[in-house]
mmCIF file of C-alpha atoms in Angstrom:
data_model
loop_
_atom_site.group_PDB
_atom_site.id
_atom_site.type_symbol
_atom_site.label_atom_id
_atom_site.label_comp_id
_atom_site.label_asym_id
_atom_site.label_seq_id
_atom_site.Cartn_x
_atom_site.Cartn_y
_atom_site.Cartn_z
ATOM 1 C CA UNK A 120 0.000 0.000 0.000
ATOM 2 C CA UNK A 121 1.814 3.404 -0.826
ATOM 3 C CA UNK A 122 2.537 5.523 2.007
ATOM 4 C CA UNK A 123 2.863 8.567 -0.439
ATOM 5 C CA UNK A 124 2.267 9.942 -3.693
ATOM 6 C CA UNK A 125 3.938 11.646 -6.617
ATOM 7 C CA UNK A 126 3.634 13.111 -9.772
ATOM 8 C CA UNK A 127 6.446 13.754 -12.014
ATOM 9 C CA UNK A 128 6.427 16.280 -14.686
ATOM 10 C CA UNK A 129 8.849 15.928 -17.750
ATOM 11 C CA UNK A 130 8.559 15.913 -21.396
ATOM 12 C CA UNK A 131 10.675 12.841 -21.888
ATOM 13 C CA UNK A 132 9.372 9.419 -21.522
ATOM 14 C CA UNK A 133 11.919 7.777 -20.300
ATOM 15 C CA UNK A 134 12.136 9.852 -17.510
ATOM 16 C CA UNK A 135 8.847 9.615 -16.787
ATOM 17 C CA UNK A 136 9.193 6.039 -16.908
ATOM 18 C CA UNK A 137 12.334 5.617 -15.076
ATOM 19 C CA UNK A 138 10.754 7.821 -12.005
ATOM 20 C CA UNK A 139 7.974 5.786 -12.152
ATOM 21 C CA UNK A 140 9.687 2.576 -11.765
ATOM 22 C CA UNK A 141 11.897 4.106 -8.923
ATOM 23 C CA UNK A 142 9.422 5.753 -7.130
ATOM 24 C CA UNK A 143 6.822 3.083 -7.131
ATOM 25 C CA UNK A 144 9.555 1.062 -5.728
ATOM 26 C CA UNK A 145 9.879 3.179 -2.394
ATOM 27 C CA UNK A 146 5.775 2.458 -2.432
ATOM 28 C CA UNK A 147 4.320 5.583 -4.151
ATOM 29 C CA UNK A 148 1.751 5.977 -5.645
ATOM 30 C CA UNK A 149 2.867 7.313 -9.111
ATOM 31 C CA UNK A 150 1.447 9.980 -11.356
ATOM 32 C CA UNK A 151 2.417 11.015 -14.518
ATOM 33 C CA UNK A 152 2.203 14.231 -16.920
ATOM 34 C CA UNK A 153 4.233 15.290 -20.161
ATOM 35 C CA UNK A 154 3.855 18.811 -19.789
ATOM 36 C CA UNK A 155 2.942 21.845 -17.820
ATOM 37 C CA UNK A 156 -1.251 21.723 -18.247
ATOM 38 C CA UNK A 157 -1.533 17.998 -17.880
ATOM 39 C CA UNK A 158 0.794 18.686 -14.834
ATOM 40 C CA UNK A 159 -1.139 21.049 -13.206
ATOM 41 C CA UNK A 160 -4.371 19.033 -14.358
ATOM 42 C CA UNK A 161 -3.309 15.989 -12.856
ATOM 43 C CA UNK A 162 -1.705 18.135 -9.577
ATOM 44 C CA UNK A 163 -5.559 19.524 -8.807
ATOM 45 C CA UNK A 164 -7.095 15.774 -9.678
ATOM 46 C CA UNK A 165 -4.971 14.316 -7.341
ATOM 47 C CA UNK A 166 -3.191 16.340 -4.783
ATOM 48 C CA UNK A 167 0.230 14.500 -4.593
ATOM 49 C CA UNK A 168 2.333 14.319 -1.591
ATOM 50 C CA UNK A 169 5.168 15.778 -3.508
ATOM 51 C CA UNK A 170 5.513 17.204 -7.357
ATOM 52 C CA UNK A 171 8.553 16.240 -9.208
ATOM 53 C CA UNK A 172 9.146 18.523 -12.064
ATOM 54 C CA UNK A 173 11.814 19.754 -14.824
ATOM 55 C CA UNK A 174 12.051 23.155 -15.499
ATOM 56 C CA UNK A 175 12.710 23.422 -18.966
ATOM 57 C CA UNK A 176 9.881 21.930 -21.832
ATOM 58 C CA UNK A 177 9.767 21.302 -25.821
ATOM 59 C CA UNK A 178 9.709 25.274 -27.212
ATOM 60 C CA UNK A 179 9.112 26.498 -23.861
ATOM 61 C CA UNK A 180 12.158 27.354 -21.572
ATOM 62 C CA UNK A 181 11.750 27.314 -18.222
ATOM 63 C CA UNK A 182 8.184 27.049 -18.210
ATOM 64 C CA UNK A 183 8.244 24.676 -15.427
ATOM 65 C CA UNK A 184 8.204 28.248 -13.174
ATOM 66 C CA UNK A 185 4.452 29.013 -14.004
ATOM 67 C CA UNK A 186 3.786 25.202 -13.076
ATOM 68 C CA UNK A 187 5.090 26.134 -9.931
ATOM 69 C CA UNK A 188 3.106 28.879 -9.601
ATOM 70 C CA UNK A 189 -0.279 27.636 -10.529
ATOM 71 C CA UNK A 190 -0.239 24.871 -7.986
ATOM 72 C CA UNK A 191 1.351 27.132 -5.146
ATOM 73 C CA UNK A 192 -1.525 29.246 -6.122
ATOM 74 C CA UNK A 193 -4.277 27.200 -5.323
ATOM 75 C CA UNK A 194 -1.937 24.920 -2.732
ATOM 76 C CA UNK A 195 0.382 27.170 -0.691
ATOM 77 C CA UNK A 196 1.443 23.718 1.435
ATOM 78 C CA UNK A 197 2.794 22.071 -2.019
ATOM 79 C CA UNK A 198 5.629 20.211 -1.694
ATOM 80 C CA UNK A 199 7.469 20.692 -5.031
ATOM 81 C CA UNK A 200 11.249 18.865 -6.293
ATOM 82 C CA UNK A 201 12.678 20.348 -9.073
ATOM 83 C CA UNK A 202 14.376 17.919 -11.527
ATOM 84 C CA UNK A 203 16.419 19.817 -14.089
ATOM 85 C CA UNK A 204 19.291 19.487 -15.876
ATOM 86 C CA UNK A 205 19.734 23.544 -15.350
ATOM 87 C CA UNK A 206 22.971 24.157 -12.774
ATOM 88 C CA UNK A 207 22.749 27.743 -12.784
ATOM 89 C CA UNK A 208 22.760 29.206 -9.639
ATOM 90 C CA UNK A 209 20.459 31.819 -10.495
ATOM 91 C CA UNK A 210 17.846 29.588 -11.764
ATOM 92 C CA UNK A 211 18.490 27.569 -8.778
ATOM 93 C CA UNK A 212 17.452 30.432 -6.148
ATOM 94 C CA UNK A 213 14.770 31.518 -8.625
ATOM 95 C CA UNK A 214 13.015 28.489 -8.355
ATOM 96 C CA UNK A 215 12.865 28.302 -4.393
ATOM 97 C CA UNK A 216 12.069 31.280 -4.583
ATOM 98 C CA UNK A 217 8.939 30.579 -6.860
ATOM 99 C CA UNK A 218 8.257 28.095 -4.179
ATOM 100 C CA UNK A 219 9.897 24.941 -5.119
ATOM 101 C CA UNK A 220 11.280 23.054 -1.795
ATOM 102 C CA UNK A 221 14.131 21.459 -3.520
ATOM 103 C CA UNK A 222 16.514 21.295 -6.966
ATOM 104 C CA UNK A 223 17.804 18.334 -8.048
ATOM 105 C CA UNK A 224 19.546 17.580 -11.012
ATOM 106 C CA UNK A 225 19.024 14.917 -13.448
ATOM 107 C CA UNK A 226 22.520 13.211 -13.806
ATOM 108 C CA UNK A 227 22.025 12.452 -10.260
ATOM 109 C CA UNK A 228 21.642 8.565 -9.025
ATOM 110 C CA UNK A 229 18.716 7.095 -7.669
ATOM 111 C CA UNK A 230 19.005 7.280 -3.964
ATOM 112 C CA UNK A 231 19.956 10.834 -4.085
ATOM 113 C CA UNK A 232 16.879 10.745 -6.128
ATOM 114 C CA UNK A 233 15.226 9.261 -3.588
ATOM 115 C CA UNK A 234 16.480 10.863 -0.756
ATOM 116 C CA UNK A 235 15.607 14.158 -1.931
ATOM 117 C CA UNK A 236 12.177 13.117 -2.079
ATOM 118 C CA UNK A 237 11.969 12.089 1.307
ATOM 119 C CA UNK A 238 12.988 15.258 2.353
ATOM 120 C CA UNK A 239 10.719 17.379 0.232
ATOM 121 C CA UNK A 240 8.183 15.043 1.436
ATOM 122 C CA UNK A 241 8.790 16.106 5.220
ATOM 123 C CA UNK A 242 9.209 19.563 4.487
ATOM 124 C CA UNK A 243 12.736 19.939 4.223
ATOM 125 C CA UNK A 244 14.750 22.517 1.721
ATOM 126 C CA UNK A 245 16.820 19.333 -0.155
ATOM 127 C CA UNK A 246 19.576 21.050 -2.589
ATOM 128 C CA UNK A 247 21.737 19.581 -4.572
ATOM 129 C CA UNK A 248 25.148 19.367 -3.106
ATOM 130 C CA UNK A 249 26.719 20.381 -6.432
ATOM 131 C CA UNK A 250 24.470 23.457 -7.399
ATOM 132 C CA UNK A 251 26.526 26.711 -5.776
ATOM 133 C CA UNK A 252 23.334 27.465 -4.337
ATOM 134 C CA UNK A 253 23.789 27.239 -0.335
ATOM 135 C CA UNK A 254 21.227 25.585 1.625
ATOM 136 C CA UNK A 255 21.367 29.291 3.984
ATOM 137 C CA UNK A 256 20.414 30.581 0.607
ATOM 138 C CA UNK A 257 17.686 28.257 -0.387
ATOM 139 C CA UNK A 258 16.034 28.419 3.559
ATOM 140 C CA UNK A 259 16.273 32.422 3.251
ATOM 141 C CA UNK A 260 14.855 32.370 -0.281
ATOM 142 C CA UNK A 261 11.529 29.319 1.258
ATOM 143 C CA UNK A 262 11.624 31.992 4.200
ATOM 144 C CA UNK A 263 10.777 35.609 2.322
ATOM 145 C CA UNK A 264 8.447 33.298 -0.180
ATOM 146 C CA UNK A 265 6.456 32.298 2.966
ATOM 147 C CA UNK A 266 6.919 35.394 4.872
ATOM 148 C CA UNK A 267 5.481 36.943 1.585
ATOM 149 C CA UNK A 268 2.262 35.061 1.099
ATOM 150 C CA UNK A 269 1.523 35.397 5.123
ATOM 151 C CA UNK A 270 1.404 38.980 4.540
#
């Protein structure tokens, strides 16, 4: 019985498919969208636990940002992993502070994978330990995002 779910967000099937396989694996549920409006679709059908999600889509660079928006929009609490192959530092911050809770990127292995996604899960800031993006950085970026939508 899966103690969690996901959805993952990319425009390549084998990634879709290979986070599939790993996540159901660590007993998620699994859900699955090629772009950003099936994303977001599937994100208000479902709710996931966490949202695993590239940045970057076919013709439409760094689109991924207004999929974060839309579901912090209508869920604040989201729990959101981004999964890019981007390791600029200033995308990076931008997308914590757009409200994802952690950057991961794609050449990574599966338990970091993993691991990240049990710390998104609980809440935690999880950064990539070879972005030059500080975790200080990425907590002060989560912290004036929330400190913004309180006021």
């Amino acid at each position: 019985m899966p103690d969690s779910s996901v959805l993952v967000v990319d425009d390549h099937p084998l990634i879709l498919q290979a986070c599939g396989m790993v996540f159901e694996e660590a007993h998620a549920a699994v859900y699955c969208a090629g772009d950003v409006e099936e994303g977001y679709r599937c994100f208000v059908a479902n709710r996931p636990t966490v949202v695993v999600a590239d940045l970057t889509y076919r013709d439409r660079p760094l689109s991924g940002f207004s999929l974060i928006a839309r579901i912090r929009a209508v869920a604040p609490e989201a729990r959101i992993l981004v999964f890019s192959m981007n390791d600029d530092p200033t995308v990076v911050a931008r997308a914590l502070a757009a409200g994802a809770t952690g950057y991961l990127l794609k050449d990574t292995t599966t338990s970091d994978l993993l691991a990240a996604f049990h710390r998104v899960r609980a809440g935690m800031v999880s950064i990539d330990h070879r972005l030059a993006v500080t975790r200080g950085d990425a907590v002060r970026h989560r912290f004036r995002h929330h400190t913004r939508s309180l006021s």
